[in-house]
Structure formats: structure tokens, C-alpha cells
Coordinates of C-alpha atoms in Angstrom, one line a residue:
M1469 CA -185.9 -1.7 -10.6
P1470 CA -189.1 -3.8 -11.2
S1471 CA -190.0 -6.3 -8.5
S1472 CA -189.7 -10.0 -9.2
P1473 CA -192.9 -11.7 -10.2
P1474 CA -194.6 -13.9 -7.6
R1475 CA -193.3 -17.4 -7.6
F1476 CA -195.4 -20.6 -7.5
A1477 CA -194.4 -24.3 -7.3
I1478 CA -195.5 -26.7 -10.0
A1479 CA -195.4 -30.5 -9.9
R1480 CA -194.0 -31.0 -13.3
A1481 CA -192.3 -29.1 -16.2
P1482 CA -194.4 -27.4 -18.9
D1483 CA -195.9 -29.6 -21.6
A1484 CA -195.0 -29.5 -25.3
S1485 CA -197.4 -26.6 -25.9
G1486 CA -195.7 -24.5 -23.2
L1487 CA -198.7 -24.5 -20.9
V1488 CA -198.7 -25.2 -17.1
H1489 CA -201.8 -25.7 -14.9
I1490 CA -201.9 -24.3 -11.3
E1491 CA -204.3 -26.0 -9.0
G1492 CA -205.0 -26.5 -5.3
A1493 CA -203.3 -24.3 -2.7
E1494 CA -201.2 -22.6 -5.3
L1495 CA -204.3 -21.6 -7.2
R1496 CA -205.9 -20.2 -4.1
H1497 CA -202.8 -18.2 -3.3
M1498 CA -202.7 -16.9 -6.9
R1499 CA -206.3 -16.0 -7.4
T1500 CA -207.7 -15.3 -3.9
V1501 CA -204.8 -14.1 -1.9
L1502 CA -202.7 -12.2 -4.5
R1503 CA -205.7 -11.6 -6.8
L1504 CA -203.6 -11.8 -9.9
G1505 CA -205.4 -11.1 -13.1
V1506 CA -205.1 -12.4 -16.6
D1507 CA -201.8 -11.4 -18.3
A1508 CA -200.1 -11.0 -14.9
R1509 CA -196.5 -12.2 -15.0
V1510 CA -195.5 -15.1 -12.7
S1511 CA -192.5 -17.3 -12.0
L1512 CA -192.8 -21.0 -11.7
L1513 CA -190.4 -23.4 -10.0
D1514 CA -190.5 -27.1 -11.0
P1515 CA -189.1 -30.0 -8.9
A1516 CA -185.9 -30.2 -11.0
G1517 CA -185.0 -26.6 -10.0
T1518 CA -185.8 -25.0 -13.3
E1519 CA -187.5 -21.6 -13.2
H1520 CA -190.1 -20.7 -15.8
H1521 CA -191.4 -17.3 -16.5
G1522 CA -194.8 -16.7 -18.1
V1523 CA -198.2 -15.0 -17.9
I1524 CA -201.6 -16.1 -16.7
E1525 CA -203.5 -16.9 -19.9
R1526 CA -206.9 -17.7 -18.3
Y1527 CA -208.6 -19.0 -15.2
E1528 CA -210.8 -22.0 -15.4
R1529 CA -213.1 -23.3 -12.6
D1530 CA -210.5 -25.2 -10.7
R1531 CA -207.2 -24.2 -12.2
A1532 CA -205.2 -21.4 -13.8
V1533 CA -203.6 -21.8 -17.2
I1534 CA -200.1 -20.3 -17.5
R1535 CA -198.3 -19.8 -20.8
V1536 CA -194.6 -20.2 -20.3
Q1537 CA -192.4 -17.7 -22.2
S1538 CA -188.9 -18.6 -21.0
S1539 CA -187.2 -21.2 -18.9
S1540 CA -183.8 -21.4 -17.2
P1541 CA -182.2 -23.7 -14.6
L1542 CA -181.4 -21.8 -11.4
P1543 CA -177.7 -21.8 -10.3
A1544 CA -176.5 -24.9 -8.4
R1545 CA -176.3 -24.4 -4.7
P1546 CA -174.2 -26.0 -2.0
Q1547 CA -175.5 -29.2 -0.5
I1548 CA -176.2 -28.6 3.2
I1549 CA -177.9 -31.5 4.9
L1550 CA -179.3 -30.8 8.4
A1551 CA -179.7 -33.8 10.6
A1552 CA -181.6 -32.2 13.5
A1553 CA -183.0 -33.9 16.6
I1554 CA -186.8 -33.8 16.6
I1555 CA -188.0 -31.2 19.2
K1556 CA -191.4 -30.6 20.5
G1557 CA -194.1 -28.4 19.2
P1558 CA -193.8 -25.2 17.1
R1559 CA -190.1 -24.9 17.7
M1560 CA -189.5 -27.7 15.2
D1561 CA -191.8 -26.0 12.7
F1562 CA -189.7 -22.8 13.2
L1563 CA -186.5 -24.8 12.7
V1564 CA -187.8 -26.4 9.5
E1565 CA -189.0 -23.1 8.0
K1566 CA -185.9 -21.1 8.8
A1567 CA -183.5 -23.9 7.8
A1568 CA -185.2 -24.0 4.4
E1569 CA -184.9 -20.2 4.1
L1570 CA -181.2 -20.2 4.9
G1571 CA -180.5 -22.7 2.2
A1572 CA -180.5 -26.2 3.7
S1573 CA -181.0 -28.7 0.9
E1574 CA -182.2 -31.6 3.0
L1575 CA -183.6 -32.2 6.5
W1576 CA -183.1 -35.5 8.2
P1577 CA -185.2 -35.5 11.4
L1578 CA -183.1 -37.3 14.0
V1579 CA -184.3 -39.7 16.6
C1580 CA -182.0 -39.5 19.6
A1581 CA -181.7 -41.3 22.9
R1582 CA -182.5 -38.2 24.9
G1583 CA -185.0 -36.8 22.5
L1584 CA -188.6 -36.3 23.7
V1585 CA -190.2 -37.1 20.3
R1586 CA -189.7 -40.6 18.9
S1587 CA -192.0 -40.4 15.9
P1588 CA -193.5 -37.2 14.6
G1589 CA -196.2 -38.9 12.5
A1590 CA -197.1 -38.6 8.8
E1591 CA -199.2 -35.4 9.3
R1592 CA -196.4 -33.5 10.9
L1593 CA -193.9 -34.7 8.3
A1594 CA -196.3 -33.4 5.6
R1595 CA -196.6 -30.1 7.4
W1596 CA -192.8 -29.8 7.4
A1597 CA -192.7 -30.5 3.7
R1598 CA -195.3 -27.7 3.1
L1599 CA -193.2 -25.3 5.2
A1600 CA -190.1 -26.1 3.3
L1601 CA -191.9 -25.5 0.0
S1602 CA -193.3 -22.2 1.2
A1603 CA -189.9 -21.1 2.4
A1604 CA -188.3 -22.0 -1.0
K1605 CA -190.8 -19.8 -2.7
Q1606 CA -190.4 -16.9 -0.3
S1607 CA -186.6 -17.0 -0.4
H1608 CA -186.3 -17.8 -4.1
S1609 CA -184.3 -21.0 -3.5
A1610 CA -183.6 -23.1 -6.5
V1611 CA -185.5 -26.1 -5.0
A1612 CA -187.3 -26.8 -1.8
M1613 CA -185.5 -28.4 1.1
E1614 CA -186.3 -32.1 1.0
V1615 CA -187.8 -33.5 4.2
H1616 CA -186.9 -37.1 4.9
A1617 CA -188.4 -39.7 7.2
P1618 CA -186.9 -39.8 10.7
V1619 CA -183.6 -41.6 11.1
A1620 CA -181.7 -43.0 14.1
I1621 CA -178.0 -42.5 14.7
D1622 CA -177.0 -45.7 12.9
D1623 CA -179.0 -44.8 9.8
L1624 CA -177.5 -41.3 9.9
I1625 CA -174.0 -42.7 9.8
R1626 CA -174.8 -45.1 7.0
G1627 CA -176.4 -42.3 5.0
V1628 CA -173.3 -40.1 4.8
R1629 CA -172.5 -39.6 1.1
P1630 CA -169.0 -39.5 -0.5
A1631 CA -167.2 -36.1 -0.5
T1632 CA -169.4 -34.9 2.4
L1633 CA -168.0 -33.2 5.5
A1634 CA -169.9 -34.7 8.4
I1635 CA -169.9 -32.6 11.6
I1636 CA -171.5 -32.7 15.0
C1637 CA -172.3 -29.5 16.8
A1638 CA -170.6 -29.7 20.2
Q1639 CA -169.4 -27.1 22.8
G1640 CA -165.6 -26.9 22.8
G1641 CA -165.2 -28.2 19.2
K1642 CA -163.2 -26.4 16.6
P1643 CA -165.0 -23.4 15.1
L1644 CA -167.3 -24.5 12.3
G1645 CA -166.0 -21.8 9.9
E1646 CA -162.4 -22.8 10.5
V1647 CA -163.2 -26.5 9.7
I1648 CA -165.0 -25.6 6.5
R1649 CA -162.2 -23.4 5.4
R1650 CA -159.6 -26.1 6.0
V1651 CA -161.5 -29.0 4.5
H1652 CA -163.1 -27.2 1.5
P1653 CA -166.0 -29.6 1.3
R1654 CA -168.4 -30.1 -1.7
A1655 CA -171.2 -30.9 0.7
I1656 CA -171.7 -30.8 4.5
L1657 CA -173.9 -32.8 6.9
I1658 CA -174.7 -31.1 10.2
A1659 CA -175.8 -33.2 13.1
V1660 CA -177.5 -31.4 16.0
G1661 CA -178.7 -33.2 19.1
P1662 CA -181.7 -32.6 21.3
E1663 CA -181.9 -30.3 24.3
G1664 CA -180.1 -32.9 26.5
D1665 CA -177.5 -33.3 23.8
F1666 CA -176.3 -36.6 22.3
D1667 CA -175.6 -39.3 24.9
D1668 CA -172.1 -40.8 25.3
A1669 CA -172.8 -43.8 23.1
E1670 CA -174.2 -41.6 20.3
R1671 CA -171.2 -39.3 20.5
A1672 CA -168.8 -42.2 20.4
K1673 CA -170.5 -43.7 17.3
L1674 CA -170.4 -40.4 15.5
A1675 CA -166.8 -39.8 16.4
N1676 CA -165.8 -43.3 15.2
A1677 CA -167.6 -42.7 12.0
G1678 CA -165.5 -39.6 11.3
F1679 CA -167.9 -36.9 12.3
V1680 CA -165.9 -33.8 13.3
A1681 CA -166.9 -32.0 16.5
T1682 CA -167.4 -28.3 15.7
G1683 CA -168.3 -25.4 17.9
L1684 CA -170.6 -22.4 17.5
G1685 CA -169.1 -20.1 20.1
P1686 CA -169.0 -20.0 23.9
N1687 CA -172.7 -19.8 24.6
R1688 CA -175.0 -22.7 25.4
L1689 CA -177.6 -22.9 22.6
R1690 CA -181.0 -24.4 22.3
S1691 CA -181.3 -27.1 19.6
E1692 CA -183.0 -25.0 17.0
T1693 CA -180.6 -22.1 17.6
A1694 CA -177.6 -24.4 17.1
A1695 CA -179.1 -25.9 14.0
L1696 CA -179.9 -22.6 12.4
G1697 CA -176.6 -21.0 13.4
A1698 CA -174.7 -23.9 11.9
V1699 CA -176.7 -23.8 8.6
S1700 CA -176.1 -20.0 8.4
I1701 CA -172.4 -20.3 8.9
A1702 CA -172.1 -23.2 6.4
Q1703 CA -174.3 -21.4 3.8
G1704 CA -172.3 -18.2 4.0
M1705 CA -168.9 -19.8 3.7
L1706 CA -169.9 -22.3 1.0
H1707 CA -171.7 -19.7 -1.0
D1708 CA -168.6 -17.4 -0.8
G1709 CA -166.5 -20.2 -2.2
Q1710 CA -164.5 -20.9 0.9
G1711 CA -165.8 -24.5 0.9
W1712 CA -167.5 -24.9 -2.4
S1713 CA -167.9 -23.5 -5.9
S1714 CA -170.3 -23.9 -8.7
E1715 CA -167.6 -25.8 -10.7
D1716 CA -167.8 -28.6 -8.1
A1717 CA -171.3 -29.4 -9.2
E1718 CA -170.3 -30.0 -12.8

């Protein structure tokens, strides 16, 4: 079976002539890292989640010109929003990258009372967006996970959308898989606290707002482990149709 062509992100759909220009970091990856030549086949992913297949027509000084031969929207995917407390250093980078690979559709960095990071800064947010894009290309996701600006608990509660199952990861809660199977949600929002967990006031606010306390087993987990475990469980069950189906997206 032939391998899939390498995938590159593009900022916009092809123009009327069927041409796409690849520039910047994507060009460097195409020309310098992968050393793709003229006529090499490539896959292109635009922001709307449409995949385009084409060939490299030529290289110019600061861009590659791709001629698109076919286009098709990628299948809809479950909406999994991860609201994860901001943690220090490379562990947050790891969380962002792996959550995107596992299929989280959005990341809401969460500012918590016991969190050690209050504001990650624009540079770090931009890095997380780049990691999410790279993970989407690597994992062949339909679209890259969207990284939002940090939110506090009150903003998180106000941001819950209709038809979304909102859960909070908590030891002793009902198993996440069991909750998904019972509710059969169209979308899920997963709230994960910092290393010191949510404080009593935050837990009370979330409970009063209808967040369901769900557990991930008997072990005490680090923040990033809990976040990725929850995303993995949700993705597996929603993808298998136990909580969501493609018809729900129509």
C-alpha cells in the first residue's frame, strides 16, 4: 500500500486557478527537511478542514507553487474541548502536543486559584498554537486544535455551549466512560485542575453550573496525565459512536 503524501498546512483555500503557495516554515520543511522535488505529491490542509491533493509545480525564491488536483472535506470529528489548568515548563508543551494528537478540538488554558502560572504570555500561547498545528499534520487530524486565550473559572462556566457535556476530573467521581455512554453527548468539555487540584470554591462553582464529577481510576494522576487520559477516553468512545456520530454534525 503506498504511503500517504506529506501534509502541509495552508492559510487559505486554493485560488480560482487551482494554485496554492507554500511559504515560511512550511516551505523550509518541504524543501530543506523533506527535500521534495518538482512533481512530488503533497497533501494540503486548509483552515476549514478541507484536504487538497496536488503536486509541486515549481519552486520560486521564497515559495513553492502547488497545483491542486483534487479536494475533499475531511470527516467531521467529535468536539472535545480541554480546559486544562496551566502548568509550568515543558509539561504544558507536552500536554498541548499530545492533546492535539489525540483529537482535542480546542484548548482553553485555565487559570486556577492553586495554579502556579497566572499568565503564560503571548509567546508561549503562540508556541502552543504551533505545536497544535504540527500535531494535526502528524496525526492527520481534520483541523488543528484551536488554542484560546487563558480563562478563569467564571469565564469557563459562561463559555459552555449548548448540547455540551461539561465534566470535571475528580477522584471518586463516576467513571468517565460510563458518563459518556449514559449521556450520549454531541460535544464534551473536560475541566482539569492544577497539581493542587481545584479549591473548594472552584469545585462548588463548577458543580452548581452542572459540571459532572468524573473519575479516571483509583490512581492519583498528575495534571497532564489526567488531561490526556480524559481526552483519550472521550475520543475513543465518541469516535466509536457511544457518545456521538457523524450524523450529529449535520
